[in-house]
XYZ file of C-alpha atoms in Angstrom:
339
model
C -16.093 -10.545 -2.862
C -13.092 -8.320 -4.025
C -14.068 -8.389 -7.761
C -17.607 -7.756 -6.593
C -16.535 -4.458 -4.607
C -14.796 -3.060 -7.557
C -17.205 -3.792 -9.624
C -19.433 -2.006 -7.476
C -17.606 0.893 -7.308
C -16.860 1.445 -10.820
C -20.742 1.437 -11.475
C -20.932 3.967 -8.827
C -17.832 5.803 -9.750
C -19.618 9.093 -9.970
C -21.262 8.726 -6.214
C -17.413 7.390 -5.277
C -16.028 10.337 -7.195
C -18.059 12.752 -4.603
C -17.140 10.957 -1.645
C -13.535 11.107 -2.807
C -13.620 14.884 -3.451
C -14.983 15.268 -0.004
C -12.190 13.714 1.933
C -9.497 15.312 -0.373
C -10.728 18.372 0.562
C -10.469 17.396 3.718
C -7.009 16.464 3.400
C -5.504 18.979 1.494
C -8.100 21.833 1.135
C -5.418 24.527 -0.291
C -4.991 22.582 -3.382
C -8.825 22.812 -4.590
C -9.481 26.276 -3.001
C -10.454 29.051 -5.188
C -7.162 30.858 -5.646
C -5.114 27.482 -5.075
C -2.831 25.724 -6.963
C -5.378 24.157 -9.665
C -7.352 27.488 -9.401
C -10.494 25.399 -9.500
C -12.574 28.666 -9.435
C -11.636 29.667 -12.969
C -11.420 25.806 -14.366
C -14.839 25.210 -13.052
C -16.568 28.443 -14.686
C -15.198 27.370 -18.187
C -16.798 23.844 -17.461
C -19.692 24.970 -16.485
C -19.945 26.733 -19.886
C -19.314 23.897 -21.629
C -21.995 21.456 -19.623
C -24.572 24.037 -21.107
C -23.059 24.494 -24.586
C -23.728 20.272 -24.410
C -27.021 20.469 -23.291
C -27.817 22.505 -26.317
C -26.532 20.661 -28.555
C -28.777 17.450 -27.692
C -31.656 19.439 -27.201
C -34.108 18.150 -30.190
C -36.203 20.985 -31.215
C -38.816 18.570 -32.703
C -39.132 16.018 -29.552
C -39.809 19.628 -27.928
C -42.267 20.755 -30.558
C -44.047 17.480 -29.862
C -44.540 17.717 -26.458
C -45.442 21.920 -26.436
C -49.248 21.292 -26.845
C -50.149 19.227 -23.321
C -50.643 22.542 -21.086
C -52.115 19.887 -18.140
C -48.875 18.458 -17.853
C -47.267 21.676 -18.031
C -48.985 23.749 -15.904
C -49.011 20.583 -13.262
C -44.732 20.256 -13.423
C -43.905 24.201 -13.102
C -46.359 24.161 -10.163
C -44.679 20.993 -8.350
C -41.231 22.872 -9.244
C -41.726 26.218 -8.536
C -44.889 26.644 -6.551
C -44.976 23.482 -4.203
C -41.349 22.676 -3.207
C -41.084 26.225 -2.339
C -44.093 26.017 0.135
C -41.955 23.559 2.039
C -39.736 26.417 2.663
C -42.207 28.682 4.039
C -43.950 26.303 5.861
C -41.272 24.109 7.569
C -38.755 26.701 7.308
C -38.500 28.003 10.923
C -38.308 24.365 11.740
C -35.902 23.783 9.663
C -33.339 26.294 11.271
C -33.939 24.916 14.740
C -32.674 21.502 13.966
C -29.775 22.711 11.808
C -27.078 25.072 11.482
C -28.067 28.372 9.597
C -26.138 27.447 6.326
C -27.598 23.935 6.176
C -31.390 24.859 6.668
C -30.685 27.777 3.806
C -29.346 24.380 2.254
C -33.094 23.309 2.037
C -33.908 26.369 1.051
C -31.704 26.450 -2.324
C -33.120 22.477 -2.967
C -36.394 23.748 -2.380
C -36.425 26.468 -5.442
C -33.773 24.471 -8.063
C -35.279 23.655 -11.213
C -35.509 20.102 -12.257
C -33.071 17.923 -13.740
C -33.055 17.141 -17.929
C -30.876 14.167 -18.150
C -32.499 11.918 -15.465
C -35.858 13.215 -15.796
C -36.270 12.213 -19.590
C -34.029 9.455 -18.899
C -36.367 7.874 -16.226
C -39.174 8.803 -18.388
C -38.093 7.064 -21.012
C -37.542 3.980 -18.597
C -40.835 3.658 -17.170
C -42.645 3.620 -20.555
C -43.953 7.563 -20.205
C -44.617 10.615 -22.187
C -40.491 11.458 -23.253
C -41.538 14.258 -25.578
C -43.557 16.155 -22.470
C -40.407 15.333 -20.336
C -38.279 16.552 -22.570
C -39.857 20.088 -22.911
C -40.759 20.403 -19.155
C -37.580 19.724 -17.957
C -36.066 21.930 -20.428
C -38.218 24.824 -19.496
C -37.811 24.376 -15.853
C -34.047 24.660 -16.706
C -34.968 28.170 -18.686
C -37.444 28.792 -15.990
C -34.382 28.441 -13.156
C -32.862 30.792 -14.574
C -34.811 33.536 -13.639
C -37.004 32.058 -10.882
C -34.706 30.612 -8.326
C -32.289 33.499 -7.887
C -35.640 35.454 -7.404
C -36.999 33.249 -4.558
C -33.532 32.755 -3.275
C -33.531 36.482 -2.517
C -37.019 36.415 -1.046
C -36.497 33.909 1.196
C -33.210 34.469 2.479
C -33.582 38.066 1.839
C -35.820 37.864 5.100
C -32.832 36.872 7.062
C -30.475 39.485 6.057
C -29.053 37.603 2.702
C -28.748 40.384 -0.012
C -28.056 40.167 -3.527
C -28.189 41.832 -6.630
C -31.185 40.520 -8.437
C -30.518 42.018 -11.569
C -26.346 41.412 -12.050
C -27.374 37.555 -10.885
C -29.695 36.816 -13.441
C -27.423 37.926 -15.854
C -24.725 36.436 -14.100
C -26.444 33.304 -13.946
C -28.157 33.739 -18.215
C -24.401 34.315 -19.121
C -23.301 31.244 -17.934
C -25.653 28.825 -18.396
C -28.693 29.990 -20.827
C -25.791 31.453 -23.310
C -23.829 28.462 -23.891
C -27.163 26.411 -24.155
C -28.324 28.956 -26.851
C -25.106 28.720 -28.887
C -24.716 25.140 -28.500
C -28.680 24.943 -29.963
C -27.431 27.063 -32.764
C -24.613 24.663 -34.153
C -26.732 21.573 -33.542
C -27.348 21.051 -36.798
C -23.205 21.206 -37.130
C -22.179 19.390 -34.135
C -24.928 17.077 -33.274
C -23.441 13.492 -35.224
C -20.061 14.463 -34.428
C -20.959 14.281 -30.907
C -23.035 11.076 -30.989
C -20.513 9.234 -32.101
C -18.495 10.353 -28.907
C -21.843 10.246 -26.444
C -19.872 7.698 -24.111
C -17.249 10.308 -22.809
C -19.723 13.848 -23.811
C -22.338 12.099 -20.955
C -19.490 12.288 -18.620
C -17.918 15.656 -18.714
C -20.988 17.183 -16.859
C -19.933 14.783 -13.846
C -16.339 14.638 -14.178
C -17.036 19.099 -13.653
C -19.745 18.799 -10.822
C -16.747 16.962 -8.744
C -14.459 19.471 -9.450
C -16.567 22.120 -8.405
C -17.774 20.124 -4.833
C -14.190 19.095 -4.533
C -13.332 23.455 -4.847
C -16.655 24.115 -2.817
C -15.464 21.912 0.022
C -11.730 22.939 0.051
C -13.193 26.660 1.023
C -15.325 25.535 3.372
C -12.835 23.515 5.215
C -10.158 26.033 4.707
C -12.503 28.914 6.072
C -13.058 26.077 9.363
C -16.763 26.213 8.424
C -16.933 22.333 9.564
C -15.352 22.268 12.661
C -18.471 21.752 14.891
C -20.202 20.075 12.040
C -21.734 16.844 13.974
C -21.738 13.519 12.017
C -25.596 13.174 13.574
C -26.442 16.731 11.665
C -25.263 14.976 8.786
C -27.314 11.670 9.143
C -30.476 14.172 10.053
C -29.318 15.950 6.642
C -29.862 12.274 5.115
C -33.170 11.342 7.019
C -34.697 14.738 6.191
C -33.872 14.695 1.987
C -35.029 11.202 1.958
C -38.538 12.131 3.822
C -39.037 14.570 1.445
C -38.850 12.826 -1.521
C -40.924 9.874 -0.438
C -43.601 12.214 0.597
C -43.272 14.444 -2.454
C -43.253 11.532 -4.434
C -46.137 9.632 -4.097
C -48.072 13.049 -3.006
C -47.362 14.213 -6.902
C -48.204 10.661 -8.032
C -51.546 11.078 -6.165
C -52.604 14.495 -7.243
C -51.284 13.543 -10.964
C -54.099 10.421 -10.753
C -56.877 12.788 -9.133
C -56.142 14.969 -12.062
C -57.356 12.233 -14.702
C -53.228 11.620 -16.085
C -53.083 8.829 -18.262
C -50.277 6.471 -17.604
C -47.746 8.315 -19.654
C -48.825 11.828 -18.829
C -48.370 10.657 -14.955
C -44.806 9.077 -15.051
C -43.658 12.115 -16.832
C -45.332 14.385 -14.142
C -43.621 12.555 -11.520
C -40.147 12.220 -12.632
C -40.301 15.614 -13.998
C -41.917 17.308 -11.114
C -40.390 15.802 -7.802
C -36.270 16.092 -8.956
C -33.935 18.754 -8.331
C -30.994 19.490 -10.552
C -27.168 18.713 -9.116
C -25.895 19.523 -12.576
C -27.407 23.249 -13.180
C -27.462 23.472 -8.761
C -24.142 23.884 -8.409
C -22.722 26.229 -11.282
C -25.735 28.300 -10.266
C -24.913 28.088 -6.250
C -21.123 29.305 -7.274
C -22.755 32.596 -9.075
C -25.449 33.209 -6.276
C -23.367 32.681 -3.684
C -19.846 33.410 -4.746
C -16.733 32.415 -2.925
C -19.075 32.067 0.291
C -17.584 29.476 2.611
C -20.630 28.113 3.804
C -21.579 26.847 0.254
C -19.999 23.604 0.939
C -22.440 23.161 3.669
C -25.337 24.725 1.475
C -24.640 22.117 -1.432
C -24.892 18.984 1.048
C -28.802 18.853 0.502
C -29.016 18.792 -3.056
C -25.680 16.305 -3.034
C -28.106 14.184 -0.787
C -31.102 14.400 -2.741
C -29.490 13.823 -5.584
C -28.246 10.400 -5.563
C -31.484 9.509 -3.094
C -33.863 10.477 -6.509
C -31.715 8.625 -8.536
C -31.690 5.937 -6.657
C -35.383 5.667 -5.711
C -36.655 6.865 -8.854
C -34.995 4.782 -10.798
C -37.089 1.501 -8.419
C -39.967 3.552 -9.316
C -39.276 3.322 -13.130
C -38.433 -0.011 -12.846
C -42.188 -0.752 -11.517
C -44.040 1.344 -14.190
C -42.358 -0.263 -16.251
C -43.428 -3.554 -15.242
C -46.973 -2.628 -15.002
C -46.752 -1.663 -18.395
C -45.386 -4.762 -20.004
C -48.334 -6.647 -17.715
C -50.844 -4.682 -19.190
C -50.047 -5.227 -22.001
C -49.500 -8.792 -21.434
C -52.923 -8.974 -20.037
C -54.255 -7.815 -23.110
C -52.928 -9.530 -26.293
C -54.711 -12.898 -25.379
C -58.002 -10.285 -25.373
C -57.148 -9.243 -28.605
C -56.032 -12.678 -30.065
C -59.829 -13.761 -29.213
């Protein structure tokens, strides 16, 4: 039972890792606060840099030259991304804010208008037997896209309650950061690329190992700035119950729409891992630059920590069962073709 627990856990070290940065911060919030002893504020910024700089490098320009032509499947995943999730907002938004504390309904907000993920997307494309080169390029230009579209709705939405920013300084704030690094590390590709494969076990870590530094830094403000001291444990559980309803809705809603449309098999799985996650990763770094050293972004980053490991977790069933119906099918259909 013991071996089995650890076991567990170092599986799930990255979902233990948050947990753990949460109740350190708890604990001793002035060593992760921006300004503090680790000055996590400045560490973080140069990891974020190189997260992107990474994602650059394994960025294949011909799997995304493949993929380019399907406009369908395009036009159908920037729509779910930026058009549809975003509706939630306006229509459930007032809602929202009457069940929850300001900060955590703007939470939903800033879920609601993220771009989607690259990693898991292609990576539960690739599972479930789908298209991988139109994953690849939508959920690489949903990452360019993010860039300059959620800032922009973050402003519109939130602008409506008083939240100002400067659109212009944020997008460049936001292109320096992330769209830079990704740009330079596309450039030395051709340098870097096998030198990095051979060392793809730790690279497809450092993203994580940063994203805990940065919640660990996010939640040492909050708690140092007493944001959660009449934060209910049932807000959080509602927190839970609400990012899991909205997945399972979106979901099977996108899986729906993506069969009405006339999707093959592979055009569909890559519309519906592409279309219905939310990036953690690209989230946070770009939470930090829209919303600065606020001390209500711990509380703001708790739906997309939610989501998170819910889509990874759920989608991941999901690929499991495509990919079963696939190896049925064709199953089914080699005694056909034996005949």
């Amino acid at each position: 039972m013991i071996e089995k627990t650890i076991n567990y856990f170092k599986k799930e070290w990255f979902l233990t890792g948050m947990m753990s940065a949460v109740a350190l911060a708890a604990l001793i919030p002035s060593v992760g606060q921006s300004g503090g002893v680790l000055h996590l504020d400045q560490v973080t910024a140069v990891g974020i840099a190189i997260i992107f700089f990474l994602h650059g490098i394994g960025l294949s320009p011909q799997a995304i030259r493949a993929g380019i032509t399907n406009w369908k499947l395009h036009i159908f995943v920037q729509s779910a991304t930026f058009v549809a999730y975003p509706l939630l907002w306006l229509i459930f938004g007032n809602v929202l804010h009457a069940l929850m504390p300001a900060a955590l309904a703007f939470g939903f907000c800033y879920l609601f208008v993220l771009p989607s993920t690259i990693s898991s997307s292609v990576a539960m494309t690739s599972a479930a037997k789908g298209n991988i080169p139109g994953a690849i390029f939508n959920a690489s230009l949903s990452s360019v896209l993010g860039v300059l579209i959620t800032p922009f709705l973050i402003q519109w939405f939130m602008g409506m309650d008083g939240v100002q920013m400067d659109i212009v300084d944020t997008v460049l704030s936001i292109s320096s950061m992330l769209l830079l690094p990704m740009i330079v590390g596309q450039l030395l590709r051709p340098v870097l690329f096998k030198l990095l494969e051979k060392r793809k076990s730790i690279i497809n870590k450092i993203d994580k190992w940063v994203i805990l530094l940065i919640v660990f830094n996010a939640f040492s403000d909050s708690v140092k700035d007493g944001i959660w001291t009449d934060f209910a444990i049932s807000t959080l559980a509602m927190t839970l119950l609400v990012t899991t309803i909205i997945l399972l809705v979106v979901v099977h809603s996108m899986q729906w729409i993506a069969r009405k449309a006339g999707f093959n098999r592979e055009d569909e799985i890559a519309a519906v891992f592409c279309g219905t996650k939310k990036t953690l990763a690209a989230g946070v770094p770009m939470a930090k630059v829209i919303f600065g050293a606020n001390p209500m972004l711990g509380m703001m980053l708790l739906p997309i920590m939610f989501y998170h490991q819910i889509q990874i977790f759920y989608c991941a069933i999901l690929a499991n069962r495509y990919a079963k119906a696939c190896e049925q099918e064709q199953a089914a259909s080699q005694p056909a073709k034996a005949r």
